[in-house]
Tab-separated table of C-alpha atoms and ligand atoms in Angstrom:
chain	number	residue	atom	x	y	z
A	1468	UNK	CA	-21.697	-1.671	5.084
A	1469	UNK	CA	-22.668	-5.292	5.449
A	1470	UNK	CA	-22.351	-7.040	8.813
A	1471	UNK	CA	-20.293	-9.870	7.370
A	1472	UNK	CA	-16.613	-9.521	6.648
A	1473	UNK	CA	-16.450	-9.630	2.869
A	1474	UNK	CA	-13.123	-9.373	1.087
A	1475	UNK	CA	-12.907	-9.075	-2.702
A	1476	UNK	CA	-9.750	-10.061	-4.592
A	1477	UNK	CA	-9.365	-8.664	-8.123
A	1478	UNK	CA	-7.063	-10.838	-10.241
A	1479	UNK	CA	-6.929	-14.646	-10.146
A	1480	UNK	CA	-3.305	-15.155	-11.224
A	1481	UNK	CA	-0.353	-16.399	-9.138
A	1482	UNK	CA	-0.594	-13.577	-6.620
A	1483	UNK	CA	-4.402	-13.458	-6.464
A	1484	UNK	CA	-4.558	-17.199	-5.820
A	1485	UNK	CA	-1.925	-17.118	-3.057
A	1486	UNK	CA	-3.761	-14.137	-1.544
A	1487	UNK	CA	-7.060	-16.037	-1.668
A	1488	UNK	CA	-5.502	-18.867	0.322
A	1489	UNK	CA	-3.827	-16.492	2.818
A	1490	UNK	CA	-7.042	-14.557	3.418
A	1491	UNK	CA	-9.332	-17.598	3.688
A	1492	UNK	CA	-6.972	-19.248	6.182
A	1493	UNK	CA	-6.524	-16.117	8.303
A	1494	UNK	CA	-9.872	-16.427	10.138
A	1495	UNK	CA	-10.872	-12.817	9.403
A	1496	UNK	CA	-13.368	-13.228	6.573
A	1497	UNK	CA	-16.895	-14.611	6.316
A	1498	UNK	CA	-16.945	-14.268	2.549
A	1499	UNK	CA	-14.189	-13.965	-0.051
A	1500	UNK	CA	-15.079	-13.132	-3.657
A	1501	UNK	CA	-12.633	-13.338	-6.564
A	1502	UNK	CA	-13.059	-11.284	-9.752
A	1503	UNK	CA	-11.033	-11.680	-12.973
A	1504	UNK	CA	-11.599	-10.825	-16.630
A	1505	UNK	CA	-10.926	-14.538	-17.034
A	1506	UNK	CA	-14.050	-15.514	-15.092
A	1507	UNK	CA	-13.438	-19.216	-15.621
A	1508	UNK	CA	-10.025	-19.006	-13.897
A	1509	UNK	CA	-11.578	-17.170	-10.930
A	1510	UNK	CA	-14.295	-19.822	-10.769
A	1511	UNK	CA	-11.745	-22.653	-10.859
A	1512	UNK	CA	-9.546	-21.124	-8.145
A	1513	UNK	CA	-12.441	-20.298	-5.796
A	1514	UNK	CA	-14.126	-23.686	-6.214
A	1515	UNK	CA	-10.799	-25.422	-5.527
A	1516	UNK	CA	-10.191	-23.386	-2.368
A	1517	UNK	CA	-13.795	-23.693	-1.240
A	1518	UNK	CA	-13.271	-27.462	-1.170
A	1519	UNK	CA	-10.938	-26.997	1.850
A	1520	UNK	CA	-13.642	-25.456	4.066
A	1521	UNK	CA	-15.025	-28.739	5.419
A	1522	UNK	CA	-11.713	-29.647	7.044
A	1523	UNK	CA	-11.294	-29.309	10.792
A	1524	UNK	CA	-10.303	-25.896	12.137
A	1525	UNK	CA	-11.174	-24.150	8.859
A	1526	UNK	CA	-13.813	-21.449	9.249
A	1527	UNK	CA	-16.891	-21.748	7.050
A	1528	UNK	CA	-15.816	-18.992	4.667
A	1529	UNK	CA	-18.024	-18.586	1.617
A	1530	UNK	CA	-15.534	-18.556	-1.253
A	1531	UNK	CA	-16.816	-17.714	-4.719
A	1532	UNK	CA	-16.086	-15.968	-7.976
A	1533	UNK	CA	-18.067	-12.833	-8.664
A	1534	UNK	CA	-18.280	-9.465	-10.374
A	1535	UNK	CA	-17.477	-5.877	-9.447
A	1536	UNK	CA	-20.990	-5.611	-8.011
A	1537	UNK	CA	-19.727	-7.771	-5.108
A	1538	UNK	CA	-17.563	-4.818	-4.053
A	1539	UNK	CA	-20.759	-3.136	-2.779
A	1540	UNK	CA	-20.578	-4.569	0.736
A	1541	UNK	CA	-16.887	-5.378	0.891
A	1542	UNK	CA	-14.742	-4.193	3.813
A	1543	UNK	CA	-11.527	-4.660	1.841
A	1544	UNK	CA	-10.603	-5.116	-1.822
A	1545	UNK	CA	-7.188	-6.463	-2.823
A	1546	UNK	CA	-6.048	-5.632	-6.371
A	1547	UNK	CA	-3.630	-8.143	-7.901
A	1548	UNK	CA	-4.827	-7.684	-11.510
A	1549	UNK	CA	-2.427	-7.093	-14.347
A	1550	UNK	CA	0.705	-8.741	-15.686
A	1551	UNK	CA	4.211	-8.949	-14.196
A	1552	UNK	CA	7.357	-8.012	-16.085
A	1553	UNK	CA	7.214	-10.408	-19.053
A	1554	UNK	CA	10.975	-10.728	-19.550
A	1555	UNK	CA	14.097	-9.402	-17.769
A	1556	UNK	CA	14.568	-6.742	-20.498
A	1557	UNK	CA	11.120	-5.199	-20.051
A	1558	UNK	CA	11.430	-1.770	-18.409
A	1559	UNK	CA	9.499	-0.529	-15.370
A	1560	UNK	CA	8.016	2.125	-17.672
A	1561	UNK	CA	6.668	-0.500	-20.103
A	1562	UNK	CA	5.001	-2.344	-17.217
A	1563	UNK	CA	3.729	0.981	-15.836
A	1564	UNK	CA	2.126	1.737	-19.204
A	1565	UNK	CA	0.262	-1.585	-19.201
A	1566	UNK	CA	-0.771	-1.645	-15.561
A	1567	UNK	CA	-1.735	2.023	-15.252
A	1568	UNK	CA	-4.514	1.231	-17.763
A	1569	UNK	CA	-5.508	-1.931	-15.878
A	1570	UNK	CA	-5.636	-0.073	-12.528
A	1571	UNK	CA	-7.592	2.880	-13.929
A	1572	UNK	CA	-10.202	0.522	-15.342
A	1573	UNK	CA	-10.351	-1.592	-12.139
A	1574	UNK	CA	-10.677	1.523	-9.929
A	1575	UNK	CA	-13.465	2.935	-12.097
A	1576	UNK	CA	-15.330	-0.380	-11.899
A	1577	UNK	CA	-14.902	-0.593	-8.107
A	1578	UNK	CA	-15.979	2.991	-7.465
A	1579	UNK	CA	-19.313	2.399	-9.223
A	1580	UNK	CA	-20.197	0.185	-6.248
A	1581	UNK	CA	-18.279	1.485	-3.218
A	1582	UNK	CA	-16.074	4.185	-1.809
A	1583	UNK	CA	-16.134	2.638	1.656
A	1584	UNK	CA	-13.924	-0.421	1.277
A	1585	UNK	CA	-10.208	-0.141	1.960
A	1586	UNK	CA	-8.303	-0.949	-1.225
A	1587	UNK	CA	-4.980	-2.793	-0.999
A	1588	UNK	CA	-2.850	-2.639	-4.155
A	1589	UNK	CA	-0.367	-5.354	-5.044
A	1590	UNK	CA	0.063	-4.848	-8.824
A	1591	UNK	CA	3.478	-3.558	-9.983
A	1592	UNK	CA	5.101	-1.104	-10.373
A	1593	UNK	CA	3.553	-0.807	-6.927
A	1594	UNK	CA	4.101	2.856	-6.024
A	1595	UNK	CA	3.223	4.029	-9.519
A	1596	UNK	CA	-0.089	2.155	-9.586
A	1597	UNK	CA	-0.912	3.266	-6.018
A	1598	UNK	CA	-0.611	6.868	-7.211
A	1599	UNK	CA	-2.601	6.122	-10.391
A	1600	UNK	CA	-5.371	4.522	-8.276
A	1601	UNK	CA	-5.500	7.713	-6.207
A	1602	UNK	CA	-5.693	9.897	-9.329
A	1603	UNK	CA	-8.115	7.726	-11.339
A	1604	UNK	CA	-11.262	8.561	-9.374
A	1605	UNK	CA	-12.157	10.499	-6.262
A	1606	UNK	CA	-11.673	7.544	-3.917
A	1607	UNK	CA	-10.709	8.571	-0.338
A	1608	UNK	CA	-6.910	8.700	-0.270
A	1609	UNK	CA	-6.595	7.112	3.197
A	1610	UNK	CA	-8.439	4.071	1.836
A	1611	UNK	CA	-5.890	3.377	-0.904
A	1612	UNK	CA	-2.910	1.395	0.417
A	1613	UNK	CA	-0.066	-0.199	-1.527
A	1614	UNK	CA	1.668	-3.259	0.001
A	1615	UNK	CA	4.884	-1.369	-0.837
A	1616	UNK	CA	7.913	-2.124	1.312
A	1617	UNK	CA	5.930	-4.215	3.797
A	1618	UNK	CA	7.144	-7.179	1.734
A	1619	UNK	CA	10.734	-5.867	1.539
A	1620	UNK	CA	10.606	-5.259	5.314
A	1621	UNK	CA	9.408	-8.827	5.932
A	1622	UNK	CA	12.235	-10.146	3.770
A	1623	UNK	CA	14.754	-7.941	5.585
A	1624	UNK	CA	13.535	-9.115	9.004
A	1625	UNK	CA	13.785	-12.759	7.902
A	1626	UNK	CA	17.298	-12.301	6.469
A	1627	UNK	CA	18.604	-10.401	9.521
A	1628	UNK	CA	16.933	-12.826	11.949
A	1629	UNK	CA	18.588	-15.766	10.161
A	1630	UNK	CA	21.997	-14.149	10.721
A	1631	UNK	CA	21.379	-14.421	14.480
A	1632	UNK	CA	19.223	-17.605	14.309
A	1633	UNK	CA	16.301	-15.652	15.828
A	1634	UNK	CA	12.559	-15.278	15.308
A	1635	UNK	CA	12.035	-12.443	12.754
A	1636	UNK	CA	9.307	-11.070	15.020
A	1637	UNK	CA	12.126	-10.010	17.376
A	1638	UNK	CA	13.740	-7.948	14.618
A	1639	UNK	CA	12.273	-4.446	14.376
A	1640	UNK	CA	12.889	-1.962	11.628
A	1641	UNK	CA	11.726	-0.763	8.241
A	1642	UNK	CA	12.641	-0.697	4.626
A	1643	UNK	CA	11.150	2.491	3.213
A	1644	UNK	CA	10.769	4.316	-0.102
A	1645	UNK	CA	10.065	2.632	-3.409
A	1646	UNK	CA	9.092	-1.043	-3.617
A	1647	UNK	CA	12.005	-1.603	-5.984
A	1648	UNK	CA	15.633	-0.808	-6.635
A	1649	UNK	CA	15.812	2.454	-4.613
A	1650	UNK	CA	14.374	0.964	-1.393
A	1651	UNK	CA	16.594	1.463	1.663
A	1652	UNK	CA	16.959	0.249	5.272
A	1653	UNK	CA	16.389	2.788	8.037
A	1654	UNK	CA	19.382	1.465	9.992
A	1655	UNK	CA	19.114	4.249	12.564
A	1656	UNK	CA	15.840	2.675	13.802
A	1657	UNK	CA	16.628	-1.053	13.418
A	1658	UNK	CA	16.692	-2.851	16.765
A	1659	UNK	CA	16.641	-6.301	18.338
A	1660	UNK	CA	15.575	-6.551	21.990
A	1661	UNK	CA	15.622	-2.745	22.019
A	1662	UNK	CA	19.304	-2.629	21.002
A	1663	UNK	CA	20.964	-1.380	17.821
A	1664	UNK	CA	22.616	-4.257	15.997
A	1665	UNK	CA	26.065	-2.779	16.819
A	1666	UNK	CA	25.283	-3.520	20.500
A	1667	UNK	CA	23.282	-6.690	19.910
A	1668	UNK	CA	26.308	-8.149	18.091
A	1669	UNK	CA	28.155	-8.048	21.449
A	1670	UNK	CA	25.342	-9.945	23.178
A	1671	UNK	CA	25.610	-12.911	20.792
A	1672	UNK	CA	29.314	-12.524	19.935
A	1673	UNK	CA	28.594	-11.783	16.253
A	1674	UNK	CA	29.798	-9.196	13.763
A	1675	UNK	CA	26.696	-8.665	11.614
A	1676	UNK	CA	27.131	-4.868	11.655
A	1677	UNK	CA	29.732	-5.244	8.901
A	1678	UNK	CA	27.195	-6.939	6.654
A	1679	UNK	CA	24.731	-4.040	6.395
A	1680	UNK	CA	25.335	-3.442	2.705
A	1681	UNK	CA	25.049	-7.106	1.712
A	1682	UNK	CA	21.886	-7.527	3.818
A	1683	UNK	CA	20.152	-4.732	1.869
A	1684	UNK	CA	21.476	-6.139	-1.394
A	1685	UNK	CA	20.183	-9.625	-0.534
A	1686	UNK	CA	16.798	-8.189	0.489
A	1687	UNK	CA	16.446	-6.402	-2.854
A	1688	UNK	CA	17.515	-9.470	-4.845
A	1689	UNK	CA	15.238	-11.866	-2.949
A	1690	UNK	CA	12.326	-11.397	-5.389
A	1691	UNK	CA	14.552	-12.023	-8.449
A	1692	UNK	CA	16.024	-15.140	-6.803
A	1693	UNK	CA	12.519	-16.529	-6.278
A	1694	UNK	CA	11.403	-15.673	-9.833
A	1695	UNK	CA	14.497	-17.438	-11.219
A	1696	UNK	CA	13.540	-20.586	-9.296
A	1697	UNK	CA	9.716	-20.710	-9.552
A	1698	UNK	CA	8.830	-18.217	-12.264
A	1699	UNK	CA	6.991	-15.702	-10.063
A	1700	UNK	CA	6.633	-14.598	-6.449
A	1701	UNK	CA	3.356	-14.994	-4.619
A	1702	UNK	CA	3.333	-16.188	-0.991
A	1703	UNK	CA	5.366	-13.282	0.417
A	1704	UNK	CA	3.250	-10.520	-1.036
A	1705	UNK	CA	0.059	-12.478	-0.320
A	1706	UNK	CA	1.150	-12.475	3.344
A	1707	UNK	CA	1.706	-8.709	3.174
A	1708	UNK	CA	-1.746	-8.073	1.646
A	1709	UNK	CA	-3.365	-10.332	4.239
A	1710	UNK	CA	-1.492	-8.504	7.046
A	1711	UNK	CA	-2.869	-5.117	5.916
A	1712	UNK	CA	-6.426	-6.414	5.496
A	1713	UNK	CA	-6.297	-8.000	8.947
A	1714	UNK	CA	-5.165	-4.679	10.454
A	1715	UNK	CA	-8.123	-2.970	8.768
A	1716	UNK	CA	-10.806	-5.535	9.628
A	1717	UNK	CA	-9.689	-5.829	13.259
A	1718	UNK	CA	-9.012	-2.063	13.557
A	1719	UNK	CA	-5.564	-2.942	14.891
A	1720	UNK	CA	-3.954	0.550	14.854
A	1721	UNK	CA	-0.674	-1.190	14.054
A	1722	UNK	CA	2.315	0.482	12.413
A	1723	UNK	CA	3.189	-0.935	9.002
A	1724	UNK	CA	5.411	0.449	6.232
A	1725	UNK	CA	2.990	0.789	3.309
A	1726	UNK	CA	2.725	2.864	0.168
A	1727	UNK	CA	0.517	5.921	0.503
A	1728	UNK	CA	0.202	9.262	-1.276
A	1729	UNK	CA	2.219	11.898	0.595
A	1730	UNK	CA	0.943	15.435	1.040
A	1731	UNK	CA	3.946	17.232	2.492
A	1732	UNK	CA	5.182	14.563	4.928
A	1733	UNK	CA	8.992	14.279	4.820
A	1734	UNK	CA	8.859	17.342	2.551
A	1735	UNK	CA	7.333	15.235	-0.261
A	1736	UNK	CA	4.031	15.467	-2.089
A	1737	UNK	CA	2.252	14.197	-5.188
A	1738	UNK	CA	3.928	10.805	-5.000
A	1739	UNK	CA	3.139	7.437	-3.408
A	1740	UNK	CA	5.867	5.569	-1.552
A	1741	UNK	CA	6.274	3.572	1.639
A	1742	UNK	CA	6.577	5.198	5.036
A	1743	UNK	CA	5.430	3.875	8.423
A	1744	UNK	CA	1.661	4.358	8.839
A	1745	UNK	CA	-0.905	3.566	11.527
A	1746	UNK	CA	-3.387	1.143	9.954
A	1747	UNK	CA	-6.911	0.683	11.294
A	1748	UNK	CA	-10.503	0.432	10.091
A	1749	UNK	CA	-10.176	3.638	8.052
A	1750	UNK	CA	-7.072	2.441	6.224
A	1751	UNK	CA	-4.101	4.773	6.659
A	1752	UNK	CA	-5.144	6.591	9.839
A	1753	UNK	CA	-1.871	8.469	10.287
A	1754	UNK	CA	1.363	8.836	8.367
A	1755	UNK	CA	4.229	8.783	10.867
A	1756	UNK	CA	7.091	11.208	10.317
A	1757	UNK	CA	9.945	9.408	12.059
A	1758	UNK	CA	13.299	11.092	12.639
A	1759	UNK	CA	15.520	9.969	9.750
A	1760	UNK	CA	19.217	10.697	9.387
A	1761	UNK	CA	20.356	13.040	6.621
A	1762	UNK	CA	21.480	10.037	4.553
A	1763	UNK	CA	18.097	8.319	5.017
A	1764	UNK	CA	16.235	11.510	4.004
A	1765	UNK	CA	18.369	11.626	0.847
A	1766	UNK	CA	17.482	7.993	0.094
A	1767	UNK	CA	13.758	8.751	0.520
A	1768	UNK	CA	14.059	11.723	-1.853
A	1769	UNK	CA	15.886	9.529	-4.369
A	1770	UNK	CA	13.030	6.997	-4.262
A	1771	UNK	CA	10.467	9.776	-4.747
A	1772	UNK	CA	12.377	11.186	-7.737
A	1773	UNK	CA	12.622	7.744	-9.318
A	1774	UNK	CA	8.887	7.003	-8.928
A	1775	UNK	CA	8.001	10.451	-10.302
A	1776	UNK	CA	10.261	9.879	-13.307
A	1777	UNK	CA	8.302	6.721	-14.192
A	1778	UNK	CA	4.973	8.498	-13.652
A	1779	UNK	CA	6.080	11.317	-15.970
A	1780	UNK	CA	6.870	8.828	-18.735
A	1781	UNK	CA	3.522	7.016	-18.716
A	1782	UNK	CA	1.782	7.359	-22.062
B	76	LIG	P1	-0.668	-13.168	-13.448
B	76	LIG	O1	-0.360	-12.815	-14.859
B	76	LIG	O2	-0.492	-14.579	-12.961
B	76	LIG	O3	-2.163	-12.732	-13.096
B	76	LIG	C1	-2.709	-11.506	-13.451
B	76	LIG	C2	-4.219	-11.702	-13.479
B	76	LIG	O4	-4.844	-10.417	-13.665
B	76	LIG	C3	-4.701	-12.602	-14.643
B	76	LIG	O5	-5.503	-13.660	-14.105
B	76	LIG	C4	-5.535	-11.653	-15.522
B	76	LIG	O6	-6.628	-12.289	-16.159
B	76	LIG	C5	-5.993	-10.623	-14.485
B	76	LIG	N1	-6.416	-9.332	-15.047
B	76	LIG	C6	-5.772	-8.567	-15.986
B	76	LIG	N2	-6.485	-7.442	-16.215
B	76	LIG	C7	-7.574	-7.484	-15.400
B	76	LIG	C8	-8.670	-6.610	-15.177
B	76	LIG	N3	-8.793	-5.461	-15.845
B	76	LIG	N4	-9.625	-6.970	-14.276
B	76	LIG	C9	-9.509	-8.145	-13.592
B	76	LIG	N5	-8.491	-9.013	-13.765
B	76	LIG	C10	-7.538	-8.690	-14.659
B	76	LIG	O7	0.241	-12.183	-12.557
B	76	LIG	P2	0.661	-12.408	-11.027
B	76	LIG	O8	1.913	-13.182	-10.950
B	76	LIG	O9	-0.541	-12.848	-10.262
B	76	LIG	O10	1.008	-10.903	-10.638
B	76	LIG	C11	-0.009	-9.922	-10.566
B	76	LIG	C12	0.607	-8.556	-10.287
B	76	LIG	O11	1.206	-8.554	-8.972
B	76	LIG	C13	1.741	-8.180	-11.260
B	76	LIG	O12	1.639	-6.807	-11.607
B	76	LIG	C14	3.001	-8.450	-10.449
B	76	LIG	O13	4.118	-7.707	-10.897
B	76	LIG	C15	2.520	-8.002	-9.087
B	76	LIG	N6	3.326	-8.456	-7.959
B	76	LIG	C16	3.548	-7.544	-6.998
B	76	LIG	C17	4.322	-7.876	-5.891
B	76	LIG	C18	4.569	-6.821	-4.850
B	76	LIG	O14	5.392	-7.009	-3.950
B	76	LIG	N7	3.891	-5.694	-4.896
B	76	LIG	C19	4.867	-9.160	-5.762
B	76	LIG	C20	4.574	-10.102	-6.775
B	76	LIG	C21	3.825	-9.729	-7.887
């Protein structure tokens, strides 16, 4: 491993570019390299961002475009390569067909140069490609992490915090399962100031407990709302990818809901989905099996079944 903190970003599209900015401005990297099959785009984005490094309070990050060879001494590699759903009628399976090929090829290229770096996947369908990355080459499983429901959880915390006009950092809880339509809130563990929202409602004289269903619905629709308005989403997931990489580079041992391949946890195996994990320098250092209610266990199983059904239909 090199002594400098090198982060490689694969994919220079909307998400890759937002991730580049998030990572460069997070004060955790000495060098950030961007790789894309469209080398010119990667060069344009990195040169543009590099031009910000002479401003006050910006660390002197070396920002450049590169090749897969730059993965050799990377601590973390963020994969944002591959298209999004091209139109509202395109199925998850169609996107899975396209991006499973992209991810297999990217993983094979990366593993020629390293099996040490922690890989953070952003490409959709997220849980499907996280599993494909795991299957595509013998890369250590703990070092393959999908952003998963970390983004959905961040959206949920923002939405719930806004209901009480609070800082989302005071809202604790997780959205687990698939990064997609079957994601669910673990209401049994959601708390503000250590209190369930049923009790916290009394503190602020609110009645948010009756809005549980609409809060989940709003959280799930948030991405579509953004796409309708700006054509894609980027900053939210870039923040999630940056959060994971930071936890790895600083060996934070923090608990984040991320997509990982399960091997019997929660009674599930041979599938990747989001559950709370301890994240440190080795990637997923422990998968936490939290006590879920019967209803929440059912929701997790439903997510697993849905992801497996897409995996089974990949050509
Ligand atoms: P985009 O079309 O703007 O960019 C994709 C980039 O990938 C392009 O620059 C393309 O040249 C590059 N690329 C394609 N194949 C490649 C390969 N083999 N090697 C290197 N680069 C390659 O798309 P985007 O808006 O940046 O989205 C990227 C991915 O992120 C999509 O799959 C999208 O659905 C996903 N996404 C995920 C989340 C999440 O929460 N997980 C959120 C937003 C977007």
